[in-house]
Coordinates of C-alpha atoms in Angstrom, one line a residue:
M1 CA 34.5 -60.6 -24.3
A2 CA 35.0 -62.4 -20.9
F3 CA 35.1 -59.8 -18.6
S4 CA 32.3 -57.3 -20.1
L5 CA 30.1 -59.7 -20.2
A6 CA 30.8 -60.2 -16.7
W7 CA 29.9 -57.6 -15.3
K8 CA 26.7 -56.6 -17.6
N9 CA 25.4 -60.0 -16.3
S10 CA 22.3 -60.3 -14.2
R11 CA 24.4 -60.6 -10.9
S12 CA 25.8 -57.6 -11.5
Q13 CA 23.2 -56.0 -12.1
W14 CA 21.9 -56.7 -8.7
R15 CA 25.1 -55.4 -6.9
L16 CA 24.3 -51.9 -8.5
L17 CA 20.4 -52.2 -7.0
Q18 CA 21.5 -52.6 -4.2
S19 CA 24.0 -49.6 -3.8
V20 CA 21.1 -47.7 -5.0
S21 CA 18.4 -48.5 -3.0
S22 CA 20.1 -48.8 0.0
G23 CA 20.5 -45.0 1.3
V24 CA 23.6 -45.6 2.6
P25 CA 25.7 -42.3 1.8
L26 CA 28.7 -42.1 -0.9
F27 CA 31.5 -40.3 -1.0
P28 CA 30.1 -37.2 -3.2
W29 CA 32.0 -35.4 -5.5
R30 CA 31.4 -31.7 -4.1
T31 CA 34.0 -29.9 -6.6
A32 CA 34.0 -31.4 -10.2
G33 CA 37.5 -32.2 -11.2
S34 CA 39.7 -31.4 -7.3
C35 CA 39.7 -35.2 -6.2
L36 CA 41.0 -36.5 -9.2
D37 CA 43.6 -38.9 -6.8
P38 CA 46.5 -39.6 -9.2
E39 CA 46.7 -43.1 -9.0
M40 CA 42.9 -44.1 -10.1
K41 CA 43.5 -41.5 -12.4
A42 CA 46.7 -43.3 -14.6
Y43 CA 44.1 -46.7 -14.2
L44 CA 41.4 -45.0 -15.7
E45 CA 43.8 -44.2 -18.3
E46 CA 45.5 -46.6 -18.5
N47 CA 42.4 -49.8 -18.9
T48 CA 39.7 -47.0 -21.0
E49 CA 40.2 -45.9 -25.1
V50 CA 39.3 -42.7 -26.2
T51 CA 37.4 -42.6 -28.8
S52 CA 34.5 -41.1 -30.6
S53 CA 32.8 -43.8 -33.4
G54 CA 30.3 -46.7 -33.3
S55 CA 27.6 -44.7 -31.4
L56 CA 25.1 -42.0 -32.2
T57 CA 27.0 -39.0 -31.0
P58 CA 30.3 -39.1 -32.7
E59 CA 30.9 -35.3 -32.1
I60 CA 31.5 -36.5 -28.5
Q61 CA 34.9 -38.4 -27.5
L62 CA 34.2 -41.1 -24.0
R63 CA 37.0 -42.7 -22.6
L64 CA 35.2 -46.1 -22.5
L65 CA 36.6 -49.7 -22.5
T66 CA 36.5 -51.1 -25.9
P67 CA 37.8 -54.3 -27.5
R68 CA 41.2 -52.9 -28.0
C69 CA 41.6 -52.8 -23.6
K70 CA 42.3 -55.4 -21.5
F71 CA 39.8 -55.3 -19.4
W72 CA 37.6 -56.4 -22.3
W73 CA 39.1 -59.5 -22.2
E74 CA 39.7 -60.0 -18.4
R75 CA 38.2 -61.9 -15.8
A76 CA 36.2 -59.1 -13.8
D77 CA 37.2 -60.0 -10.7
L78 CA 40.1 -58.8 -11.4
W79 CA 38.7 -55.1 -11.6
P80 CA 39.8 -53.4 -8.6
Y81 CA 36.8 -51.0 -8.1
S82 CA 33.4 -51.2 -8.6
D83 CA 31.8 -52.7 -11.7
P84 CA 32.7 -49.8 -14.0
Y85 CA 29.0 -49.0 -15.5
W86 CA 30.3 -46.1 -16.5
A87 CA 32.7 -47.0 -19.0
I88 CA 29.8 -48.4 -21.6
Y89 CA 27.9 -45.8 -23.9
W90 CA 24.5 -47.0 -23.1
P91 CA 22.4 -46.8 -25.8
G92 CA 19.8 -45.3 -23.7
G93 CA 21.7 -42.5 -22.6
Q94 CA 22.9 -42.4 -26.9
A95 CA 19.5 -41.6 -27.6
L96 CA 19.1 -38.6 -24.8
S97 CA 22.5 -37.4 -25.9
R98 CA 21.5 -37.1 -29.2
Y99 CA 18.4 -35.9 -29.0
L100 CA 19.3 -33.2 -27.1
L101 CA 22.1 -31.8 -29.7
D102 CA 19.8 -32.1 -32.8
N103 CA 16.9 -30.4 -30.1
P104 CA 19.1 -27.5 -28.1
D105 CA 16.1 -25.3 -27.4
V106 CA 15.3 -28.0 -25.2
V107 CA 17.5 -27.1 -22.3
R108 CA 19.5 -24.1 -23.7
G109 CA 19.5 -21.6 -20.8
K110 CA 17.9 -24.2 -18.3
S111 CA 19.3 -26.4 -14.9
V112 CA 20.1 -30.1 -15.4
L113 CA 19.9 -33.4 -13.3
D114 CA 21.7 -36.1 -15.0
L115 CA 20.4 -39.1 -12.9
G116 CA 22.3 -41.8 -13.3
S117 CA 25.0 -40.3 -15.5
G118 CA 27.5 -42.9 -16.5
C119 CA 30.2 -42.0 -18.4
G120 CA 28.6 -38.4 -18.3
A121 CA 27.7 -37.9 -22.8
T122 CA 24.0 -37.0 -21.9
A123 CA 25.5 -34.1 -19.1
I124 CA 28.0 -33.5 -21.8
A125 CA 25.3 -33.1 -24.9
A126 CA 23.7 -31.1 -22.6
K127 CA 26.4 -28.7 -21.5
M128 CA 27.3 -28.3 -25.2
S129 CA 23.4 -27.6 -26.2
G130 CA 24.0 -24.2 -24.2
A131 CA 22.3 -25.7 -20.4
S132 CA 23.2 -23.1 -17.7
E133 CA 23.4 -25.9 -14.7
I134 CA 24.6 -29.3 -14.8
L135 CA 24.6 -31.9 -12.0
A136 CA 25.7 -35.3 -12.7
N137 CA 24.7 -38.2 -10.1
D138 CA 26.4 -41.2 -10.0
I139 CA 26.6 -43.5 -7.0
D140 CA 29.9 -44.7 -8.4
P141 CA 33.1 -42.3 -7.7
L142 CA 35.2 -43.2 -10.2
A143 CA 32.4 -42.8 -12.5
G144 CA 32.4 -39.0 -11.4
M145 CA 36.1 -38.6 -12.4
A146 CA 35.7 -40.2 -15.9
I147 CA 32.7 -37.3 -16.1
T148 CA 35.6 -35.1 -15.7
L149 CA 38.1 -36.5 -17.6
N150 CA 35.4 -36.6 -20.7
C151 CA 34.3 -33.6 -19.9
K152 CA 38.5 -32.0 -20.5
L153 CA 38.0 -34.4 -23.9
N154 CA 35.6 -32.2 -25.1
G155 CA 37.1 -29.2 -24.6
L156 CA 34.3 -28.2 -21.3
N157 CA 34.8 -27.4 -17.9
P158 CA 33.7 -29.8 -15.9
F159 CA 30.5 -29.3 -13.7
P160 CA 29.3 -30.0 -10.8
I161 CA 29.2 -34.5 -9.9
L162 CA 27.4 -35.9 -6.8
T163 CA 27.9 -39.4 -6.1
K164 CA 25.4 -39.2 -3.0
N165 CA 22.0 -42.0 -3.5
I166 CA 20.0 -38.9 -4.6
L167 CA 17.0 -41.5 -5.1
N168 CA 17.2 -40.6 -1.1
M169 CA 17.3 -36.5 -0.8
Q170 CA 15.2 -34.5 -1.4
P171 CA 17.1 -31.8 -4.2
S172 CA 16.6 -29.0 -5.4
K173 CA 15.0 -27.5 -8.4
F174 CA 16.2 -28.1 -11.8
D175 CA 14.3 -27.2 -15.1
L176 CA 15.2 -30.8 -16.7
I177 CA 16.1 -34.4 -16.0
V178 CA 17.1 -36.8 -18.1
L179 CA 17.9 -40.6 -17.3
G180 CA 19.2 -43.2 -20.1
D181 CA 19.1 -47.1 -19.0
M182 CA 18.0 -47.0 -15.5
F183 CA 15.0 -49.0 -16.2
Y184 CA 17.0 -52.5 -16.4
D185 CA 15.8 -54.1 -13.1
E186 CA 12.1 -54.3 -12.0
D187 CA 12.6 -52.9 -7.9
L188 CA 14.6 -50.0 -8.8
A189 CA 12.4 -49.0 -11.7
N190 CA 9.6 -48.7 -9.2
N191 CA 11.6 -46.8 -6.9
L192 CA 12.6 -44.9 -9.7
H193 CA 9.1 -44.5 -11.0
L194 CA 8.3 -42.7 -7.9
W195 CA 10.9 -41.0 -6.9
L196 CA 9.9 -39.2 -10.9
E197 CA 6.1 -39.0 -10.0
K198 CA 7.1 -37.1 -6.7
Y199 CA 9.9 -34.9 -8.3
F200 CA 7.4 -33.9 -10.8
W201 CA 4.5 -33.1 -8.9
T202 CA 6.8 -31.0 -6.0
H203 CA 8.5 -28.8 -9.0
R204 CA 7.4 -29.1 -12.1
A205 CA 10.4 -29.8 -14.3
R206 CA 10.5 -31.5 -17.1
I207 CA 11.6 -35.2 -17.4
L208 CA 13.2 -37.3 -20.3
I209 CA 14.1 -40.6 -20.4
G210 CA 16.2 -42.6 -22.5
D211 CA 15.8 -46.4 -23.3
P212 CA 16.4 -49.2 -26.6
G213 CA 12.9 -50.9 -24.9
R214 CA 14.4 -53.2 -22.3
P215 CA 11.5 -55.3 -20.9
Q216 CA 11.8 -53.8 -17.2
F217 CA 10.6 -50.7 -19.6
S218 CA 8.1 -51.7 -22.4
G219 CA 6.2 -53.6 -19.1
H220 CA 6.2 -51.2 -16.6
S221 CA 2.8 -49.3 -15.3
I222 CA 5.2 -45.9 -16.0
Q223 CA 4.5 -46.4 -20.1
H224 CA 0.8 -44.7 -20.1
Q225 CA 2.8 -41.2 -18.3
L226 CA 4.9 -41.3 -21.6
H227 CA 5.0 -40.1 -24.6
Q228 CA 7.9 -40.9 -26.9
L229 CA 9.7 -38.0 -28.4
E230 CA 11.9 -39.4 -30.7
E231 CA 13.7 -43.4 -31.9
Y232 CA 16.5 -43.6 -33.1
T233 CA 18.6 -46.7 -35.3
L234 CA 21.9 -47.6 -32.9
P235 CA 24.6 -48.1 -35.0
E236 CA 25.6 -51.6 -35.8
P237 CA 29.0 -51.8 -32.9
T238 CA 26.2 -51.0 -30.5
Q239 CA 23.8 -53.4 -31.1
Q240 CA 26.4 -56.1 -30.9
D241 CA 27.5 -55.0 -27.3
N242 CA 23.7 -54.8 -26.2
N243 CA 22.3 -58.4 -27.2
G244 CA 20.5 -57.4 -30.4
L245 CA 18.6 -54.2 -29.5
T246 CA 18.4 -52.2 -32.6
T247 CA 17.0 -48.4 -31.6
S248 CA 16.4 -46.3 -28.0
A249 CA 13.8 -44.2 -27.8
V250 CA 13.6 -40.3 -26.1
W251 CA 10.0 -40.3 -23.4
D252 CA 8.9 -37.6 -22.3
F253 CA 7.3 -38.1 -18.9
H254 CA 3.8 -36.8 -17.9
P255 CA 2.5 -38.1 -14.8

């Protein structure tokens, strides 16, 4: 697991934090599915595996990095693109996706913003549960490509994907914002907290957060504004890939 451990470390997370916090405009995925660069698409397909096992949502198929993939074992610096956070189905996203699939009334007929979408599983779960409008947001253009491919794997028409830093934008109103596994760094957690508070008071949107209990989340002041909706026991493969984390929960944000 040389590669996966290398890019999950704190240094890699700090590189991601710098990208999120810098405000540098990133390439926008203007029309879902329209910008699938053939070379990047082929590389992504060659170095990921389609799987639906080992997660809380076996009904969703995803292209992920697994132990059967070359770059699960290769040195991280051999990967030619930015760190592939989108290639792991993180436990907070798993909990959110499971919750939306089990509680479709939460999203049915509603507009949804999936913040830090990664592999797109939570946005896909929202679409499966009847969301009327979805915007998936991730700063990595390759994540945008992966999300589009994952939509097609699940028989869905790709939805719009934005790869700009939305924390420095004033997006239009959505009925629901979902975000998973975003509270892994103290500075990023503080920036997210401020942005979510402002968005809530501007648009009165509902905000759901998925997290497996990382210290940056469980010890953050946002805890005073949360109500736990559900907690799930993580499947054994997810526990093994996430340093022994055993559960993941969904929280309703009420500032």
